[in-house]
């Protein structure tokens, strides 16, 4: 799996490898254009979005849901969500400070394909939950309803209204091509100076022998002995 937020890099790998290519949306978005999804399919088979791109929040309260995940999956793109952590401060209040409730909501309510987490043991334990195999989930496996806490809060306690996240457009995805690769020079110098500007070993030995009054190595024969 190769992940990148650079579409040109993924396009380059697509022509030279068989890895799963994952496009990273590196900002919170509230929607995505169909034309943008079609563009992403040209270089990736999966997409990573943030948690707030699935369930927007205000003051750590879930305010609703987006259609980003179902739209991407409608184009046969797998959707992974990041980042999941065990610390309660990383979760919306709606999840009751329970990392399993949070993961369960993203899977059972929105149907994401996978998570990116700093605590893989938590995600692995959730995946082994036998309740996920039931045709009818028990009540305690019910997902959180986005905006449920806001609905029962008094008006004066509601968080201030927040501007919606931007829409992911074609301009955000399409990038200029990679610059051409500059091939290394094949010039090795004149024999006395290397191509990097540093003197070669032969030139150094010559300077040493001249300073000590010894015959230069290139004037002799064999192992630096003078000619007869």
PDB file of C-alpha atoms in Angstrom:
ATOM      1  CA  UNK A   1       0.000   0.000   0.000  1.00  0.00           C
ATOM      2  CA  UNK A   2       1.353   3.400  -1.019  1.00  0.00           C
ATOM      3  CA  UNK A   3      -0.259   6.505   0.461  1.00  0.00           C
ATOM      4  CA  UNK A   4       0.239  10.039  -0.812  1.00  0.00           C
ATOM      5  CA  UNK A   5      -1.596  13.340  -1.026  1.00  0.00           C
ATOM      6  CA  UNK A   6       0.174  14.028  -4.332  1.00  0.00           C
ATOM      7  CA  UNK A   7      -1.780  12.743  -7.319  1.00  0.00           C
ATOM      8  CA  UNK A   8       1.243  12.972  -9.606  1.00  0.00           C
ATOM      9  CA  UNK A   9       3.278  10.688  -7.346  1.00  0.00           C
ATOM     10  CA  UNK A  10       0.520   8.080  -7.300  1.00  0.00           C
ATOM     11  CA  UNK A  11       0.177   8.302 -11.085  1.00  0.00           C
ATOM     12  CA  UNK A  12       3.896   7.609 -11.385  1.00  0.00           C
ATOM     13  CA  UNK A  13       3.665   4.534  -9.153  1.00  0.00           C
ATOM     14  CA  UNK A  14       0.592   3.243 -10.977  1.00  0.00           C
ATOM     15  CA  UNK A  15       2.592   2.746 -14.135  1.00  0.00           C
ATOM     16  CA  UNK A  16       5.444   0.909 -12.397  1.00  0.00           C
ATOM     17  CA  UNK A  17       4.028  -1.109  -9.478  1.00  0.00           C
ATOM     18  CA  UNK A  18       1.160  -3.347  -8.375  1.00  0.00           C
ATOM     19  CA  UNK A  19       0.722  -1.825  -4.908  1.00  0.00           C
ATOM     20  CA  UNK A  20      -2.598  -0.552  -3.665  1.00  0.00           C
ATOM     21  CA  UNK A  21      -2.480   3.209  -4.232  1.00  0.00           C
ATOM     22  CA  UNK A  22      -4.225   5.322  -1.610  1.00  0.00           C
ATOM     23  CA  UNK A  23      -4.993   8.991  -2.063  1.00  0.00           C
ATOM     24  CA  UNK A  24      -4.844  11.052   1.132  1.00  0.00           C
ATOM     25  CA  UNK A  25      -7.266  13.970   1.418  1.00  0.00           C
ATOM     26  CA  UNK A  26      -5.145  16.075   3.748  1.00  0.00           C
ATOM     27  CA  UNK A  27      -7.890  18.456   4.875  1.00  0.00           C
ATOM     28  CA  UNK A  28     -11.405  18.260   6.283  1.00  0.00           C
ATOM     29  CA  UNK A  29     -14.015  18.313   3.513  1.00  0.00           C
ATOM     30  CA  UNK A  30     -17.782  18.515   3.581  1.00  0.00           C
ATOM     31  CA  UNK A  31     -18.453  17.083   0.132  1.00  0.00           C
ATOM     32  CA  UNK A  32     -16.725  15.912  -3.018  1.00  0.00           C
ATOM     33  CA  UNK A  33     -17.658  16.429  -6.639  1.00  0.00           C
ATOM     34  CA  UNK A  34     -18.373  13.436  -8.859  1.00  0.00           C
ATOM     35  CA  UNK A  35     -15.874  14.741 -11.394  1.00  0.00           C
ATOM     36  CA  UNK A  36     -13.251  14.868  -8.650  1.00  0.00           C
ATOM     37  CA  UNK A  37     -13.942  11.250  -7.710  1.00  0.00           C
ATOM     38  CA  UNK A  38     -13.556  10.248 -11.350  1.00  0.00           C
ATOM     39  CA  UNK A  39     -10.203  12.030 -11.398  1.00  0.00           C
ATOM     40  CA  UNK A  40      -9.068  10.199  -8.269  1.00  0.00           C
ATOM     41  CA  UNK A  41      -9.952   6.836  -9.842  1.00  0.00           C
ATOM     42  CA  UNK A  42      -7.357   7.514 -12.527  1.00  0.00           C
ATOM     43  CA  UNK A  43      -4.496   7.092 -10.057  1.00  0.00           C
ATOM     44  CA  UNK A  44      -5.851   5.488  -6.854  1.00  0.00           C
ATOM     45  CA  UNK A  45      -8.078   2.643  -5.705  1.00  0.00           C
ATOM     46  CA  UNK A  46      -8.608   3.870  -2.138  1.00  0.00           C
ATOM     47  CA  UNK A  47      -9.034   7.174  -0.328  1.00  0.00           C
ATOM     48  CA  UNK A  48      -8.190   8.334   3.186  1.00  0.00           C
ATOM     49  CA  UNK A  49     -10.320  11.037   4.779  1.00  0.00           C
ATOM     50  CA  UNK A  50     -10.392  12.574   8.238  1.00  0.00           C
ATOM     51  CA  UNK A  51     -12.967  11.754  10.887  1.00  0.00           C
ATOM     52  CA  UNK A  52     -14.442  15.248  10.563  1.00  0.00           C
ATOM     53  CA  UNK A  53     -14.966  14.653   6.850  1.00  0.00           C
ATOM     54  CA  UNK A  54     -17.403  11.884   7.848  1.00  0.00           C
ATOM     55  CA  UNK A  55     -18.969  13.368  10.984  1.00  0.00           C
ATOM     56  CA  UNK A  56     -18.403  17.145  11.294  1.00  0.00           C
ATOM     57  CA  UNK A  57     -18.004  18.486  14.812  1.00  0.00           C
ATOM     58  CA  UNK A  58     -18.383  21.758  16.706  1.00  0.00           C
ATOM     59  CA  UNK A  59     -16.762  22.096  20.121  1.00  0.00           C
ATOM     60  CA  UNK A  60     -16.255  18.289  20.077  1.00  0.00           C
ATOM     61  CA  UNK A  61     -19.970  17.579  19.488  1.00  0.00           C
ATOM     62  CA  UNK A  62     -21.138  15.740  16.383  1.00  0.00           C
ATOM     63  CA  UNK A  63     -23.222  18.097  14.276  1.00  0.00           C
ATOM     64  CA  UNK A  64     -24.272  15.707  11.512  1.00  0.00           C
ATOM     65  CA  UNK A  65     -22.913  13.575   8.725  1.00  0.00           C
ATOM     66  CA  UNK A  66     -21.615  14.024   5.187  1.00  0.00           C
ATOM     67  CA  UNK A  67     -22.111  11.956   2.046  1.00  0.00           C
ATOM     68  CA  UNK A  68     -18.367  11.756   1.344  1.00  0.00           C
ATOM     69  CA  UNK A  69     -18.068   8.047   2.203  1.00  0.00           C
ATOM     70  CA  UNK A  70     -21.097   6.769   0.233  1.00  0.00           C
ATOM     71  CA  UNK A  71     -20.162   8.878  -2.791  1.00  0.00           C
ATOM     72  CA  UNK A  72     -16.615   7.501  -2.880  1.00  0.00           C
ATOM     73  CA  UNK A  73     -17.827   3.933  -2.391  1.00  0.00           C
ATOM     74  CA  UNK A  74     -20.355   4.394  -5.187  1.00  0.00           C
ATOM     75  CA  UNK A  75     -17.345   4.758  -7.496  1.00  0.00           C
ATOM     76  CA  UNK A  76     -15.841   1.497  -6.115  1.00  0.00           C
ATOM     77  CA  UNK A  77     -13.244   3.303  -4.028  1.00  0.00           C
ATOM     78  CA  UNK A  78     -12.401   1.947  -0.575  1.00  0.00           C
ATOM     79  CA  UNK A  79     -12.549   4.546   2.183  1.00  0.00           C
ATOM     80  CA  UNK A  80     -10.255   4.613   5.197  1.00  0.00           C
ATOM     81  CA  UNK A  81     -10.662   7.112   8.033  1.00  0.00           C
ATOM     82  CA  UNK A  82      -7.941   8.614  10.258  1.00  0.00           C
ATOM     83  CA  UNK A  83      -6.879   9.019  13.072  1.00  0.00           C
ATOM     84  CA  UNK A  84      -8.416   6.887  15.802  1.00  0.00           C
ATOM     85  CA  UNK A  85      -6.936   7.112  19.280  1.00  0.00           C
ATOM     86  CA  UNK A  86      -7.843   5.749  22.693  1.00  0.00           C
ATOM     87  CA  UNK A  87      -7.520   9.065  24.542  1.00  0.00           C
ATOM     88  CA  UNK A  88     -10.946  10.526  25.257  1.00  0.00           C
ATOM     89  CA  UNK A  89      -9.845  14.019  24.233  1.00  0.00           C
ATOM     90  CA  UNK A  90      -9.458  12.760  20.656  1.00  0.00           C
ATOM     91  CA  UNK A  91     -13.106  11.672  20.454  1.00  0.00           C
ATOM     92  CA  UNK A  92     -16.369  13.591  20.171  1.00  0.00           C
ATOM     93  CA  UNK A  93     -18.422  13.722  23.360  1.00  0.00           C
ATOM     94  CA  UNK A  94     -21.146  11.726  21.615  1.00  0.00           C
ATOM     95  CA  UNK A  95     -18.971   8.599  21.831  1.00  0.00           C
ATOM     96  CA  UNK A  96     -19.003   8.680  25.656  1.00  0.00           C
ATOM     97  CA  UNK A  97     -15.184   8.536  25.806  1.00  0.00           C
ATOM     98  CA  UNK A  98     -15.303   4.967  24.507  1.00  0.00           C
ATOM     99  CA  UNK A  99     -12.973   4.147  21.614  1.00  0.00           C
ATOM    100  CA  UNK A 100     -15.028   1.042  20.729  1.00  0.00           C
ATOM    101  CA  UNK A 101     -18.229   3.076  20.478  1.00  0.00           C
ATOM    102  CA  UNK A 102     -16.440   5.461  18.140  1.00  0.00           C
ATOM    103  CA  UNK A 103     -15.069   2.751  15.840  1.00  0.00           C
ATOM    104  CA  UNK A 104     -18.386   0.918  15.885  1.00  0.00           C
ATOM    105  CA  UNK A 105     -20.256   4.042  14.778  1.00  0.00           C
ATOM    106  CA  UNK A 106     -17.963   4.636  11.821  1.00  0.00           C
ATOM    107  CA  UNK A 107     -18.277   1.010  10.709  1.00  0.00           C
ATOM    108  CA  UNK A 108     -21.926   0.197  11.369  1.00  0.00           C
ATOM    109  CA  UNK A 109     -23.447   3.620  10.694  1.00  0.00           C
ATOM    110  CA  UNK A 110     -21.328   4.847   7.792  1.00  0.00           C
ATOM    111  CA  UNK A 111     -19.855   1.562   6.522  1.00  0.00           C
ATOM    112  CA  UNK A 112     -16.247   2.636   6.114  1.00  0.00           C
ATOM    113  CA  UNK A 113     -13.721   0.074   4.850  1.00  0.00           C
ATOM    114  CA  UNK A 114     -11.009   0.555   7.443  1.00  0.00           C
ATOM    115  CA  UNK A 115      -9.411   2.767  10.056  1.00  0.00           C
ATOM    116  CA  UNK A 116      -5.974   4.263  10.564  1.00  0.00           C
ATOM    117  CA  UNK A 117      -5.178   4.202  14.247  1.00  0.00           C
ATOM    118  CA  UNK A 118      -2.385   4.751  16.732  1.00  0.00           C
ATOM    119  CA  UNK A 119      -3.758   1.797  18.716  1.00  0.00           C
ATOM    120  CA  UNK A 120      -4.014  -1.224  16.396  1.00  0.00           C
ATOM    121  CA  UNK A 121      -4.820  -3.554  19.306  1.00  0.00           C
ATOM    122  CA  UNK A 122      -8.066  -1.657  19.913  1.00  0.00           C
ATOM    123  CA  UNK A 123      -9.109  -1.938  16.259  1.00  0.00           C
ATOM    124  CA  UNK A 124      -8.126  -5.627  16.143  1.00  0.00           C
ATOM    125  CA  UNK A 125     -10.165  -6.368  19.272  1.00  0.00           C
ATOM    126  CA  UNK A 126     -13.186  -4.628  17.769  1.00  0.00           C
ATOM    127  CA  UNK A 127     -12.791  -6.653  14.560  1.00  0.00           C
ATOM    128  CA  UNK A 128     -12.897  -9.895  16.578  1.00  0.00           C
ATOM    129  CA  UNK A 129     -16.196  -8.900  18.197  1.00  0.00           C
ATOM    130  CA  UNK A 130     -18.609 -11.790  17.580  1.00  0.00           C
ATOM    131  CA  UNK A 131     -21.588  -9.442  17.613  1.00  0.00           C
ATOM    132  CA  UNK A 132     -20.518  -8.136  14.220  1.00  0.00           C
ATOM    133  CA  UNK A 133     -21.473 -11.494  12.724  1.00  0.00           C
ATOM    134  CA  UNK A 134     -25.061 -11.376  13.935  1.00  0.00           C
ATOM    135  CA  UNK A 135     -27.817 -10.661  11.445  1.00  0.00           C
ATOM    136  CA  UNK A 136     -29.410  -8.358  14.003  1.00  0.00           C
ATOM    137  CA  UNK A 137     -27.035  -6.387  16.197  1.00  0.00           C
ATOM    138  CA  UNK A 138     -27.819  -6.251  19.919  1.00  0.00           C
ATOM    139  CA  UNK A 139     -28.923  -2.845  21.295  1.00  0.00           C
ATOM    140  CA  UNK A 140     -25.555  -2.168  22.908  1.00  0.00           C
ATOM    141  CA  UNK A 141     -23.931  -2.367  19.458  1.00  0.00           C
ATOM    142  CA  UNK A 142     -26.150   0.373  18.055  1.00  0.00           C
ATOM    143  CA  UNK A 143     -24.187   3.271  16.556  1.00  0.00           C
ATOM    144  CA  UNK A 144     -24.317   6.794  17.901  1.00  0.00           C
ATOM    145  CA  UNK A 145     -26.760   9.093  16.106  1.00  0.00           C
ATOM    146  CA  UNK A 146     -24.843  12.127  14.778  1.00  0.00           C
ATOM    147  CA  UNK A 147     -26.145  15.282  16.420  1.00  0.00           C
ATOM    148  CA  UNK A 148     -27.939  13.312  19.121  1.00  0.00           C
ATOM    149  CA  UNK A 149     -26.369  15.214  22.017  1.00  0.00           C
ATOM    150  CA  UNK A 150     -27.044  18.592  20.437  1.00  0.00           C
ATOM    151  CA  UNK A 151     -30.733  17.677  20.159  1.00  0.00           C
ATOM    152  CA  UNK A 152     -31.098  17.372  23.941  1.00  0.00           C
ATOM    153  CA  UNK A 153     -28.991  20.412  24.900  1.00  0.00           C
ATOM    154  CA  UNK A 154     -30.561  23.688  25.937  1.00  0.00           C
ATOM    155  CA  UNK A 155     -30.260  26.571  23.497  1.00  0.00           C
ATOM    156  CA  UNK A 156     -27.808  28.562  25.629  1.00  0.00           C
ATOM    157  CA  UNK A 157     -25.466  25.565  25.879  1.00  0.00           C
ATOM    158  CA  UNK A 158     -25.262  24.890  22.146  1.00  0.00           C
ATOM    159  CA  UNK A 159     -21.853  25.462  20.526  1.00  0.00           C
ATOM    160  CA  UNK A 160     -21.595  28.389  18.108  1.00  0.00           C
ATOM    161  CA  UNK A 161     -22.468  27.723  14.490  1.00  0.00           C
ATOM    162  CA  UNK A 162     -19.501  26.622  12.428  1.00  0.00           C
ATOM    163  CA  UNK A 163     -18.865  27.234   8.754  1.00  0.00           C
ATOM    164  CA  UNK A 164     -19.190  24.056   6.667  1.00  0.00           C
ATOM    165  CA  UNK A 165     -16.065  22.317   5.489  1.00  0.00           C
ATOM    166  CA  UNK A 166     -15.046  23.050   1.886  1.00  0.00           C
ATOM    167  CA  UNK A 167     -15.930  20.885  -1.099  1.00  0.00           C
ATOM    168  CA  UNK A 168     -13.140  18.841  -2.641  1.00  0.00           C
ATOM    169  CA  UNK A 169     -12.883  19.951  -6.268  1.00  0.00           C
ATOM    170  CA  UNK A 170     -10.830  18.935  -9.296  1.00  0.00           C
ATOM    171  CA  UNK A 171      -8.442  21.837  -8.720  1.00  0.00           C
ATOM    172  CA  UNK A 172      -7.570  20.419  -5.307  1.00  0.00           C
ATOM    173  CA  UNK A 173      -6.577  17.072  -6.814  1.00  0.00           C
ATOM    174  CA  UNK A 174      -4.988  17.837 -10.185  1.00  0.00           C
ATOM    175  CA  UNK A 175      -1.351  18.873  -9.816  1.00  0.00           C
ATOM    176  CA  UNK A 176       1.430  19.849 -12.251  1.00  0.00           C
ATOM    177  CA  UNK A 177       3.656  17.034 -13.553  1.00  0.00           C
ATOM    178  CA  UNK A 178       6.863  16.059 -11.830  1.00  0.00           C
ATOM    179  CA  UNK A 179       9.999  17.901 -12.988  1.00  0.00           C
ATOM    180  CA  UNK A 180      12.306  15.983 -15.349  1.00  0.00           C
ATOM    181  CA  UNK A 181      15.023  13.836 -13.778  1.00  0.00           C
ATOM    182  CA  UNK A 182      18.519  15.214 -14.265  1.00  0.00           C
ATOM    183  CA  UNK A 183      20.926  12.439 -15.202  1.00  0.00           C
ATOM    184  CA  UNK A 184      24.354  12.465 -13.500  1.00  0.00           C
ATOM    185  CA  UNK A 185      27.269  13.707 -15.549  1.00  0.00           C
ATOM    186  CA  UNK A 186      29.499  11.064 -17.176  1.00  0.00           C
ATOM    187  CA  UNK A 187      32.538  13.393 -17.180  1.00  0.00           C
ATOM    188  CA  UNK A 188      35.186  11.926 -14.853  1.00  0.00           C
ATOM    189  CA  UNK A 189      37.626  14.832 -15.167  1.00  0.00           C
ATOM    190  CA  UNK A 190      41.147  14.927 -16.608  1.00  0.00           C
ATOM    191  CA  UNK A 191      42.614  12.214 -14.402  1.00  0.00           C
ATOM    192  CA  UNK A 192      44.055  14.617 -11.839  1.00  0.00           C
ATOM    193  CA  UNK A 193      40.823  16.190 -10.590  1.00  0.00           C
ATOM    194  CA  UNK A 194      37.600  14.304  -9.923  1.00  0.00           C
ATOM    195  CA  UNK A 195      34.269  15.503 -11.258  1.00  0.00           C
ATOM    196  CA  UNK A 196      33.357  16.757  -7.761  1.00  0.00           C
ATOM    197  CA  UNK A 197      36.316  19.136  -7.745  1.00  0.00           C
ATOM    198  CA  UNK A 198      38.385  17.113  -5.245  1.00  0.00           C
ATOM    199  CA  UNK A 199      41.951  16.054  -6.180  1.00  0.00           C
ATOM    200  CA  UNK A 200      42.416  12.407  -7.058  1.00  0.00           C
ATOM    201  CA  UNK A 201      44.666   9.993  -5.194  1.00  0.00           C
ATOM    202  CA  UNK A 202      47.343  10.122  -7.929  1.00  0.00           C
ATOM    203  CA  UNK A 203      47.669  13.888  -7.635  1.00  0.00           C
ATOM    204  CA  UNK A 204      47.898  13.644  -3.846  1.00  0.00           C
ATOM    205  CA  UNK A 205      50.655  11.003  -4.006  1.00  0.00           C
ATOM    206  CA  UNK A 206      52.589  13.110  -6.488  1.00  0.00           C
ATOM    207  CA  UNK A 207      52.494  16.120  -4.185  1.00  0.00           C
ATOM    208  CA  UNK A 208      53.698  14.026  -1.218  1.00  0.00           C
ATOM    209  CA  UNK A 209      56.613  12.455  -3.089  1.00  0.00           C
ATOM    210  CA  UNK A 210      57.758  15.804  -4.471  1.00  0.00           C
ATOM    211  CA  UNK A 211      57.670  17.372  -0.999  1.00  0.00           C
ATOM    212  CA  UNK A 212      59.793  14.585   0.512  1.00  0.00           C
ATOM    213  CA  UNK A 213      62.227  14.432  -2.393  1.00  0.00           C
ATOM    214  CA  UNK A 214      61.083  10.966  -3.390  1.00  0.00           C
ATOM    215  CA  UNK A 215      60.603   9.848  -6.973  1.00  0.00           C
ATOM    216  CA  UNK A 216      57.028  10.232  -8.157  1.00  0.00           C
ATOM    217  CA  UNK A 217      55.050   7.040  -8.591  1.00  0.00           C
ATOM    218  CA  UNK A 218      54.175   7.770 -12.201  1.00  0.00           C
ATOM    219  CA  UNK A 219      57.852   8.222 -13.149  1.00  0.00           C
ATOM    220  CA  UNK A 220      58.869   4.770 -12.064  1.00  0.00           C
ATOM    221  CA  UNK A 221      57.897   1.246 -12.853  1.00  0.00           C
ATOM    222  CA  UNK A 222      56.687  -1.651 -10.772  1.00  0.00           C
ATOM    223  CA  UNK A 223      55.787  -0.523  -7.221  1.00  0.00           C
ATOM    224  CA  UNK A 224      56.905   3.063  -7.567  1.00  0.00           C
ATOM    225  CA  UNK A 225      60.631   2.274  -7.978  1.00  0.00           C
ATOM    226  CA  UNK A 226      62.700   4.627 -10.171  1.00  0.00           C
ATOM    227  CA  UNK A 227      63.552   3.556 -13.713  1.00  0.00           C
ATOM    228  CA  UNK A 228      67.038   2.275 -14.410  1.00  0.00           C
TER     229      UNK A 228
END
